[in-house]
PDB file of C-alpha atoms in Angstrom:
ATOM      1  CA  MET F  18      17.599   1.433  10.822  1.00 46.00           C
ATOM      2  CA  LEU F  19      18.682   0.886  14.397  1.00 47.00           C
ATOM      3  CA  SER F  20      21.992   2.310  14.202  1.00 48.00           C
ATOM      4  CA  PHE F  21      20.375   5.782  12.921  1.00 52.00           C
ATOM      5  CA  LEU F  22      18.179   5.676  16.384  1.00 53.00           C
ATOM      6  CA  ALA F  23      21.151   4.364  18.315  1.00 53.00           C
ATOM      7  CA  ALA F  24      24.365   5.790  17.174  1.00 52.00           C
ATOM      8  CA  GLU F  25      27.431   6.384  18.952  1.00 56.00           C
ATOM      9  CA  GLY F  26      26.651   9.823  20.306  1.00 58.00           C
ATOM     10  CA  GLY F  27      23.119   8.586  21.879  1.00 58.00           C
ATOM     11  CA  ALA F  28      19.936   7.977  20.281  1.00 63.00           C
ATOM     12  CA  HIS F  29      17.969  10.329  17.953  1.00 67.00           C
ATOM     13  CA  GLU F  30      14.469  10.964  17.137  1.00 70.00           C
ATOM     14  CA  PRO F  31      13.384   9.439  14.079  1.00 69.00           C
ATOM     15  CA  PRO F  32      12.374  12.032  11.468  1.00 74.00           C
ATOM     16  CA  HIS F  33       8.890  13.379  11.514  1.00 78.00           C
ATOM     17  CA  SER F  34       6.097  12.216   8.696  1.00 81.00           C
ATOM     18  CA  ILE F  35       2.570  13.357   8.140  1.00 83.00           C
ATOM     19  CA  PHE F  36       1.546  10.856  10.738  1.00 82.00           C
ATOM     20  CA  THR F  37       3.717  11.768  13.690  1.00 81.00           C
ATOM     21  CA  TRP F  38       0.782  13.704  15.323  1.00 84.00           C
ATOM     22  CA  LEU F  39      -1.620  10.573  14.986  1.00 84.00           C
ATOM     23  CA  TRP F  40       1.335   8.141  16.172  1.00 83.00           C
ATOM     24  CA  HIS F  41       1.840  10.794  19.395  1.00 81.00           C
ATOM     25  CA  ARG F  42      -2.104  10.253  20.446  1.00 85.00           C
ATOM     26  CA  VAL F  43      -2.652   6.474  19.670  1.00 84.00           C
ATOM     27  CA  LYS F  44       0.935   4.964  20.882  1.00 83.00           C
ATOM     28  CA  ASP F  45      -0.442   4.907  24.616  1.00 84.00           C
ATOM     29  CA  THR F  46      -3.702   3.736  23.990  1.00 86.00           C
ATOM     30  CA  PRO F  47      -4.695   0.028  24.429  1.00 90.00           C
ATOM     31  CA  ILE F  48      -5.055  -0.280  20.548  1.00 85.00           C
ATOM     32  CA  GLY F  49      -1.423   1.131  20.553  1.00 82.00           C
ATOM     33  CA  LYS F  50      -0.082  -1.244  23.434  1.00 83.00           C
ATOM     34  CA  PHE F  51      -1.481  -4.419  21.813  1.00 85.00           C
ATOM     35  CA  TYR F  52       0.192  -3.573  18.335  1.00 80.00           C
ATOM     36  CA  ARG F  53       3.821  -2.069  20.238  1.00 80.00           C
ATOM     37  CA  PHE F  54       3.077   0.972  18.474  1.00 79.00           C
ATOM     38  CA  ASN F  55       5.130   2.477  21.484  1.00 76.00           C
ATOM     39  CA  ASP F  56       8.855   3.699  21.463  1.00 72.00           C
ATOM     40  CA  GLU F  57      10.590   0.720  22.632  1.00 71.00           C
ATOM     41  CA  HIS F  58       9.607  -1.225  19.050  1.00 67.00           C
ATOM     42  CA  LEU F  59      10.347   1.692  16.754  1.00 73.00           C
ATOM     43  CA  GLY F  60       6.898   2.147  17.029  1.00 77.00           C
ATOM     44  CA  GLN F  61       6.683   5.084  14.741  1.00 77.00           C
ATOM     45  CA  PHE F  62       7.862   3.397  11.822  1.00 79.00           C
ATOM     46  CA  TRP F  63       5.756   0.690  11.914  1.00 78.00           C
ATOM     47  CA  PHE F  64       2.687   2.706  12.481  1.00 82.00           C
ATOM     48  CA  ASP F  65       3.829   4.693   9.166  1.00 84.00           C
ATOM     49  CA  ALA F  66       3.902   1.595   7.102  1.00 83.00           C
ATOM     50  CA  ILE F  67       0.698   0.381   8.138  1.00 85.00           C
ATOM     51  CA  ALA F  68      -0.881   3.965   7.982  1.00 86.00           C
ATOM     52  CA  PHE F  69       0.460   4.193   4.402  1.00 87.00           C
ATOM     53  CA  SER F  70      -0.642   0.882   3.626  1.00 88.00           C
ATOM     54  CA  LEU F  71      -4.083   1.711   4.586  1.00 88.00           C
ATOM     55  CA  ILE F  72      -4.367   4.819   2.311  1.00 90.00           C
ATOM     56  CA  ALA F  73      -2.792   3.068  -0.449  1.00 87.00           C
ATOM     57  CA  SER F  74      -5.790   0.194  -0.154  1.00 88.00           C
ATOM     58  CA  ALA F  75      -8.283   3.002   0.324  1.00 92.00           C
ATOM     59  CA  ILE F  76      -7.382   4.391  -2.619  1.00 89.00           C
ATOM     60  CA  LEU F  77      -7.586   1.412  -4.552  1.00 86.00           C
ATOM     61  CA  LEU F  78     -10.950   0.448  -3.248  1.00 89.00           C
ATOM     62  CA  ILE F  79     -12.395   3.668  -4.435  1.00 91.00           C
ATOM     63  CA  LEU F  80     -11.003   3.858  -7.648  1.00 85.00           C
ATOM     64  CA  ALA F  81     -12.189   0.155  -7.936  1.00 84.00           C
ATOM     65  CA  SER F  82     -15.214   1.276  -7.154  1.00 88.00           C
ATOM     66  CA  THR F  83     -15.679   3.880  -9.302  1.00 85.00           C
ATOM     67  CA  ALA F  84     -15.030   1.931 -12.283  1.00 82.00           C
ATOM     68  CA  THR F  85     -16.807  -0.682 -11.830  1.00 83.00           C
ATOM     69  CA  LYS F  86     -19.863   1.257 -10.691  1.00 84.00           C
ATOM     70  CA  GLN F  87     -21.579   1.589 -14.228  1.00 79.00           C
ATOM     71  CA  TYR F  88     -20.410  -1.153 -16.291  1.00 78.00           C
ATOM     72  CA  ASN F  89     -20.285  -0.568 -20.284  1.00 78.00           C
ATOM     73  CA  ARG F  90     -19.658  -2.857 -22.682  1.00 81.00           C
ATOM     74  CA  VAL F  91     -17.201   0.344 -24.437  1.00 82.00           C
ATOM     75  CA  PRO F  92     -15.475   1.872 -21.297  1.00 79.00           C
ATOM     76  CA  ARG F  93     -15.122   5.512 -20.536  1.00 82.00           C
ATOM     77  CA  GLY F  94     -12.864   7.531 -17.828  1.00 84.00           C
ATOM     78  CA  ILE F  95     -11.770   5.975 -15.014  1.00 84.00           C
ATOM     79  CA  GLN F  96     -13.122   2.510 -16.693  1.00 86.00           C
ATOM     80  CA  ASN F  97     -11.174   2.918 -19.619  1.00 88.00           C
ATOM     81  CA  VAL F  98      -8.083   3.571 -17.509  1.00 87.00           C
ATOM     82  CA  PHE F  99      -8.456   0.401 -15.765  1.00 84.00           C
ATOM     83  CA  GLU F 100      -9.170  -1.522 -18.934  1.00 87.00           C
ATOM     84  CA  TRP F 101      -5.782  -0.097 -19.985  1.00 90.00           C
ATOM     85  CA  ILE F 102      -3.880  -1.292 -17.044  1.00 86.00           C
ATOM     86  CA  VAL F 103      -5.651  -4.856 -17.586  1.00 86.00           C
ATOM     87  CA  GLY F 104      -4.458  -5.152 -20.772  1.00 90.00           C
ATOM     88  CA  LEU F 105      -0.745  -3.734 -19.896  1.00 90.00           C
ATOM     89  CA  LEU F 106      -0.463  -6.266 -16.788  1.00 89.00           C
ATOM     90  CA  ARG F 107      -1.616  -8.958 -19.092  1.00 89.00           C
ATOM     91  CA  GLY F 108       1.149  -8.442 -21.794  1.00 90.00           C
ATOM     92  CA  MET F 109       3.743  -7.666 -19.291  1.00 88.00           C
ATOM     93  CA  VAL F 110       2.118 -11.311 -17.202  1.00 89.00           C
ATOM     94  CA  GLN F 111       2.178 -13.471 -20.440  1.00 89.00           C
ATOM     95  CA  GLY F 112       5.645 -12.181 -21.550  1.00 89.00           C
ATOM     96  CA  PHE F 113       7.295 -14.528 -18.833  1.00 87.00           C
ATOM     97  CA  ILE F 114       4.423 -16.500 -17.932  1.00 87.00           C
ATOM     98  CA  PRO F 115       2.468 -18.967 -21.065  1.00 86.00           C
ATOM     99  CA  ALA F 116      -0.965 -17.611 -21.962  1.00 79.00           C
ATOM    100  CA  PRO F 117      -2.703 -20.096 -20.372  1.00 81.00           C
ATOM    101  CA  GLN F 118      -1.413 -19.846 -16.908  1.00 87.00           C
ATOM    102  CA  ALA F 119      -0.897 -16.293 -17.438  1.00 86.00           C
ATOM    103  CA  ASP F 120      -4.818 -15.713 -16.993  1.00 86.00           C
ATOM    104  CA  ARG F 121      -4.780 -17.464 -13.741  1.00 89.00           C
ATOM    105  CA  TYR F 122      -1.877 -15.399 -12.089  1.00 88.00           C
ATOM    106  CA  LEU F 123      -2.864 -11.980 -13.388  1.00 88.00           C
ATOM    107  CA  PRO F 124      -5.499 -11.224 -10.615  1.00 87.00           C
ATOM    108  CA  TYR F 125      -2.656 -11.844  -7.965  1.00 90.00           C
ATOM    109  CA  LEU F 126       0.295 -10.052  -9.819  1.00 88.00           C
ATOM    110  CA  GLY F 127      -2.399  -7.245 -11.146  1.00 85.00           C
ATOM    111  CA  SER F 128      -3.161  -6.587  -7.406  1.00 85.00           C
ATOM    112  CA  LEU F 129      -0.002  -6.625  -6.041  1.00 88.00           C
ATOM    113  CA  PHE F 130       1.800  -4.040  -8.926  1.00 86.00           C
ATOM    114  CA  LEU F 131      -1.189  -1.923  -8.043  1.00 82.00           C
ATOM    115  CA  PHE F 132      -0.451  -1.886  -4.402  1.00 83.00           C
ATOM    116  CA  ILE F 133       3.195  -1.449  -4.695  1.00 87.00           C
ATOM    117  CA  PHE F 134       2.399   1.355  -7.446  1.00 83.00           C
ATOM    118  CA  THR F 135       0.138   3.177  -5.016  1.00 81.00           C
ATOM    119  CA  MET F 136       2.700   3.086  -2.300  1.00 76.00           C
TER     120      MET F 136
END
């Protein structure tokens, strides 16, 4: 990545993303300086990664709260989708971890899978 920015012909600007305008506003603030979102530390790349991670987390929180808001014994709508995902993940985890231990690791592996999937 560094070779992309500091090639033989001189430095190039990083490519623009949907958060470039926000990065330009944040990089010179005290928060931007504290987290080193400035130009000398490839701040735009770090800022994009953090912004996309926050958006993925917010999407998962909104979907999970919507799915569990009105819990029914017979799932419908978004709750049905989440039940299907949990069943799918349980089957995958039990494929390589024995069944009693698979349920122990399912919450961690499931949240990791969903976070990576939304990214």
